[in-house]
Short mmCIF file of C-alpha atoms in Angstrom, two decimals:
data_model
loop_
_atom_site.label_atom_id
_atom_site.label_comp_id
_atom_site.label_asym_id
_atom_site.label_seq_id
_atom_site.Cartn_x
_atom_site.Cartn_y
_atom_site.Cartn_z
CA UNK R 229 0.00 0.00 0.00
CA UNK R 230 1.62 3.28 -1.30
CA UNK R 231 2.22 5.87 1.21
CA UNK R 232 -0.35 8.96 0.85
CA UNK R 233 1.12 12.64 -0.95
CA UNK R 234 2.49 15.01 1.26
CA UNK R 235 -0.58 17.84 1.30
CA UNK R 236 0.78 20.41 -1.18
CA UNK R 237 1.34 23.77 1.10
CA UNK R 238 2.12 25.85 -1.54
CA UNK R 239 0.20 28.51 -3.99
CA UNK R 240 1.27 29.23 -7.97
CA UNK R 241 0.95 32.75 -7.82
CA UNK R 242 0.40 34.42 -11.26
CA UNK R 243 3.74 36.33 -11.28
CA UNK R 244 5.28 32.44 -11.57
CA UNK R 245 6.43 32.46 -8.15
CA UNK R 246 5.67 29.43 -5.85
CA UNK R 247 4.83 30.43 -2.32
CA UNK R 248 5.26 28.11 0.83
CA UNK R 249 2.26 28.94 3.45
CA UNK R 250 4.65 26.76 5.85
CA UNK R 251 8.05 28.52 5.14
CA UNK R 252 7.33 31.79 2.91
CA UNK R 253 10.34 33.26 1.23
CA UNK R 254 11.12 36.71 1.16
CA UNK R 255 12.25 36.04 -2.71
CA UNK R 256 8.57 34.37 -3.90
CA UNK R 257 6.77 37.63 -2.53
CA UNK R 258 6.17 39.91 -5.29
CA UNK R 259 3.70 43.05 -4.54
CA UNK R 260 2.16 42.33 -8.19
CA UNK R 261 0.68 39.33 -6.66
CA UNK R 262 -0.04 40.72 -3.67
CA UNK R 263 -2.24 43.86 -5.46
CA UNK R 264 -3.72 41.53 -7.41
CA UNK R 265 -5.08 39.43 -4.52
CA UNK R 266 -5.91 41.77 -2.40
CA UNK R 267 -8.45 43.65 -4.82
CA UNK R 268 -10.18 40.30 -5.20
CA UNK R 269 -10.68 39.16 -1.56
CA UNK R 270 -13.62 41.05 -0.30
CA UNK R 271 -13.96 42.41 3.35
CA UNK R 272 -17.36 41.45 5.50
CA UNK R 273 -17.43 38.44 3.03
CA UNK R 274 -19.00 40.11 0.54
CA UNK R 275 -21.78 41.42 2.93
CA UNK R 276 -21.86 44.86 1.48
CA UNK R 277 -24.03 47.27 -0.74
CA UNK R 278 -22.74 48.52 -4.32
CA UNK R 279 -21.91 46.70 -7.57
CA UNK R 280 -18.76 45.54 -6.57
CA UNK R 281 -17.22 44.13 -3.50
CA UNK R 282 -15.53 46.56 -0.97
CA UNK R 283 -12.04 45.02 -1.27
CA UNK R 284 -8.86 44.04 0.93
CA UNK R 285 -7.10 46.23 -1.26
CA UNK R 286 -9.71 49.56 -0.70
CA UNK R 287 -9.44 48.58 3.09
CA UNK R 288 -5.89 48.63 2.56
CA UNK R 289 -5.68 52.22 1.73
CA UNK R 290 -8.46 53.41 3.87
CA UNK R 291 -6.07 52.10 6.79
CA UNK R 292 -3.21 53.93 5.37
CA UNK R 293 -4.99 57.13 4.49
CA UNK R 294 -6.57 57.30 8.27
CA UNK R 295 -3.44 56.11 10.19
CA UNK R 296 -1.00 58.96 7.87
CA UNK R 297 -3.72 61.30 9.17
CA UNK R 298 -4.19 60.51 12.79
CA UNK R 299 -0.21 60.55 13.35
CA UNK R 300 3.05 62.31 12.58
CA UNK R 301 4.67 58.95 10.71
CA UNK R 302 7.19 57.77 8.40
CA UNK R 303 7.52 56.38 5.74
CA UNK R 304 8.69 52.91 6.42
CA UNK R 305 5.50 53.40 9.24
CA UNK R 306 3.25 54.62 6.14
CA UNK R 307 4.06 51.69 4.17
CA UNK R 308 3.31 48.77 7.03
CA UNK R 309 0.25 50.14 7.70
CA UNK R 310 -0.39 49.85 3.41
CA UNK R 311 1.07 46.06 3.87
CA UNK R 312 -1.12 45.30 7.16
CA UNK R 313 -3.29 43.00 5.78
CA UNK R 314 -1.39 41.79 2.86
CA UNK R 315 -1.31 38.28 4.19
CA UNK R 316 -4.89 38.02 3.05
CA UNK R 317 -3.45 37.66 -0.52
CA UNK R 318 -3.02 33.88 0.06
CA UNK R 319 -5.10 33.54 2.77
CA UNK R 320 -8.12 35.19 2.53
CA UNK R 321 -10.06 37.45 4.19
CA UNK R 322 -10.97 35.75 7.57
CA UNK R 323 -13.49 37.76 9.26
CA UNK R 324 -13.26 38.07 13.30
CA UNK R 325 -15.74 35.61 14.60
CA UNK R 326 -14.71 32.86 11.91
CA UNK R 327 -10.77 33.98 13.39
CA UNK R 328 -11.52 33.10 17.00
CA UNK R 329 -13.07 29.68 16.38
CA UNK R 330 -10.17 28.71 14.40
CA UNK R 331 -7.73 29.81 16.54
CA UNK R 332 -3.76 29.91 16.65
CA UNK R 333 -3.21 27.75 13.52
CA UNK R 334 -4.12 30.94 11.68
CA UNK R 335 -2.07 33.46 13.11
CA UNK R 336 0.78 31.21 13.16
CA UNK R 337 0.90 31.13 9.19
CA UNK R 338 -0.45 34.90 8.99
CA UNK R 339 2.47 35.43 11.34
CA UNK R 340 5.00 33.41 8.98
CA UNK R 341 3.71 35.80 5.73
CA UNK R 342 3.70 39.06 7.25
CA UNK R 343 7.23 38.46 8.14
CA UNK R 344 8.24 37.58 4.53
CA UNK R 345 6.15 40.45 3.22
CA UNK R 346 8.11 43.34 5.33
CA UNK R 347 11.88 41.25 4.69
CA UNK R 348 11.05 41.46 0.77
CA UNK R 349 10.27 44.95 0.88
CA UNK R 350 13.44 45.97 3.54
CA UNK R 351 11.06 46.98 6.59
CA UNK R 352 10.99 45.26 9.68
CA UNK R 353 10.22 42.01 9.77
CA UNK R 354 6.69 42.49 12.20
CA UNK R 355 6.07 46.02 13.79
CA UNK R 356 6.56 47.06 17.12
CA UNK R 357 3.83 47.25 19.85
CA UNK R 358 3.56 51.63 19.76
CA UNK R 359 3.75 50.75 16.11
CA UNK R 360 0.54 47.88 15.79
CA UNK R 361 -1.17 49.65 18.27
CA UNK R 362 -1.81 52.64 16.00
CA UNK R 363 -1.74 50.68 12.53
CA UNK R 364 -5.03 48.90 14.83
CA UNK R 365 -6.29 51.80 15.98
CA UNK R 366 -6.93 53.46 12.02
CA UNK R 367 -8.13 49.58 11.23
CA UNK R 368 -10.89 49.86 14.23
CA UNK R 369 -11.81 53.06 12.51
CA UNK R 370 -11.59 52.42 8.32
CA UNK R 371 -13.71 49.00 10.37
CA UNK R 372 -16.22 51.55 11.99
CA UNK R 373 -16.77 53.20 9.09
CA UNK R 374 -17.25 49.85 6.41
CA UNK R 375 -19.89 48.55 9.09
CA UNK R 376 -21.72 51.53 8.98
CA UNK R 377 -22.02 52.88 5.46
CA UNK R 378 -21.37 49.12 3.49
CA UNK R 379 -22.46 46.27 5.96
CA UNK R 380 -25.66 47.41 7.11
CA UNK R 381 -23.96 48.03 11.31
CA UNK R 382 -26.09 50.73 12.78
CA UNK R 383 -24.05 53.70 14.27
CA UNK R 384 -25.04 52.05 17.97
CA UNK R 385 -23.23 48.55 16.94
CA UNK R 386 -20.38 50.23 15.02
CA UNK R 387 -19.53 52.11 18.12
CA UNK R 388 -19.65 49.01 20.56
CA UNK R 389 -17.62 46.62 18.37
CA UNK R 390 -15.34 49.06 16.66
CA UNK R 391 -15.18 52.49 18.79
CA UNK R 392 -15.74 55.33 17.98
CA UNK R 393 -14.12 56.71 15.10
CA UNK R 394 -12.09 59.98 16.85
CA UNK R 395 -10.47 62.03 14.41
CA UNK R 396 -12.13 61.05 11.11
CA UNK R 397 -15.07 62.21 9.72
CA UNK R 398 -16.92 60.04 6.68
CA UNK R 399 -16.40 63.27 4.32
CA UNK R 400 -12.90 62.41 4.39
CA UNK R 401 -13.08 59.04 3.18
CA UNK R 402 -13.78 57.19 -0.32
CA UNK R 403 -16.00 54.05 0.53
CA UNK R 404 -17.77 53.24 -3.01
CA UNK R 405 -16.36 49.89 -3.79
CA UNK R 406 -15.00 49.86 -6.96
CA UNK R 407 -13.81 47.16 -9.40
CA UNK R 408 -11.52 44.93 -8.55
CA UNK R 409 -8.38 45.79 -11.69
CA UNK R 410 -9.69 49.71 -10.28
CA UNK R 411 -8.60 49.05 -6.80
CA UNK R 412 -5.51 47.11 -7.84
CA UNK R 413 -4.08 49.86 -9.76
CA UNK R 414 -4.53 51.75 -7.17
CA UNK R 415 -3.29 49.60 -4.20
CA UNK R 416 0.01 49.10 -6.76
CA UNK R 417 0.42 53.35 -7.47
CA UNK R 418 -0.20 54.22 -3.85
CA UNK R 419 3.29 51.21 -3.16
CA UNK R 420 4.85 52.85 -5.55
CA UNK R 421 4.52 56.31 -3.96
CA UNK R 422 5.50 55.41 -0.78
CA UNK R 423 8.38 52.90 -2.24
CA UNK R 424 9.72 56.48 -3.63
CA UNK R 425 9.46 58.57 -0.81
CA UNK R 426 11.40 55.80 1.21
CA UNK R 427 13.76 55.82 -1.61
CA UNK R 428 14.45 59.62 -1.45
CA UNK R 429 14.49 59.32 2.49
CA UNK R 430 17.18 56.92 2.32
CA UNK R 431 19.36 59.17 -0.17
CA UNK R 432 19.40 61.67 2.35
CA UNK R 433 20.43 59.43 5.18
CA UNK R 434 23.12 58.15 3.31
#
């Protein structure tokens, strides 16, 4: 009797790279994939109003956008918060009750990419406590505001599960989902904006 297949752990990813879930390189990350991903995972599991699904991607930015308003950052800071979800591009868009029946097995391998993700792009490998604590704090709000205008939360729920949203107004903020090669291109030019003004940081420095 023939021995079974070892479970294949890895994903193709359309750039041609071959990613290990179990031991992600640095070298098979590529943010191409990673855009393209992201714009097609949608957040609340689809559970939101409009033609097109509010994406990991749009969240992305939202996250960014708030957190570069709510504090004096840089741009290594800027671009983690950009990158905090960016596991989701192999794994999906878990959403928080789903995450705490599952349990550690999933933050163990979310743990594993996130570190790969920040190594390919030369930022720290995970971000420090100050430094999650804020990158949360603009999630909990871009979170507040997604329940509220996309996922049918009333203001009264929004508040208890995600705080309230200090700082931000929703006139400051684009939430119309869009389509999914729309928020790609833009996940991808906002990268490449803040890829530059590391670039030009680090000229100085050196």
């Amino acid at each position: 009797m023939s021995a079974k297949a070892t479970p294949r752990a890895w994903q193709r990813m359309l750039s041609g790279r071959r990613l290990d879930l179990l031991d992600p390189s640095p070298l098979d990350v590529e943010i191409s994939d990673i855009a393209h991903g992201l714009a097609r995972v949608a957040r609340w599991n689809g559970q939101t109003h409009g033609d097109h699904a509010f994406s990991v991607a749009q969240h992305s930015l939202l996250v960014e956008q708030i957190f570069s308003r709510l504090f004096a950052v840089t741009h290594d800071e800027r671009q983690m918060a950009l990158l905090h979800d960016a596991p989701e591009y192999v794994i999906g868009d878990m959403i928080s009750p789903f995450k705490s029946v599952v349990g550690g097995g999933y933050k163990t391998v979310e743990h594993r990419l996130e570190a790969a993700i920040h190594l390919r792009f030369g930022l720290p490998a995970h971000p420090g406590a100050d430094l999650k604590d804020r990158i949360k704090k603009a999630d909990r709000i871009a979170a507040y505001f997604e329940a509220t205008v996309l996922a049918g939360f009333s203001e009264v729920e929004g508040r208890k599960f995600f705080g309230p949203p200090k700082g931000i107004t929703r006139d400051m903020l684009s939430l119309e989902p869009v389509p999914a090669l729309e928020a790609q291109s833009a996940f991808l030019t906002r990268f490449t904006e803040i890829e530059a003004l590391r670039a030009k940081a680090a000229d100085k420095t050196a």
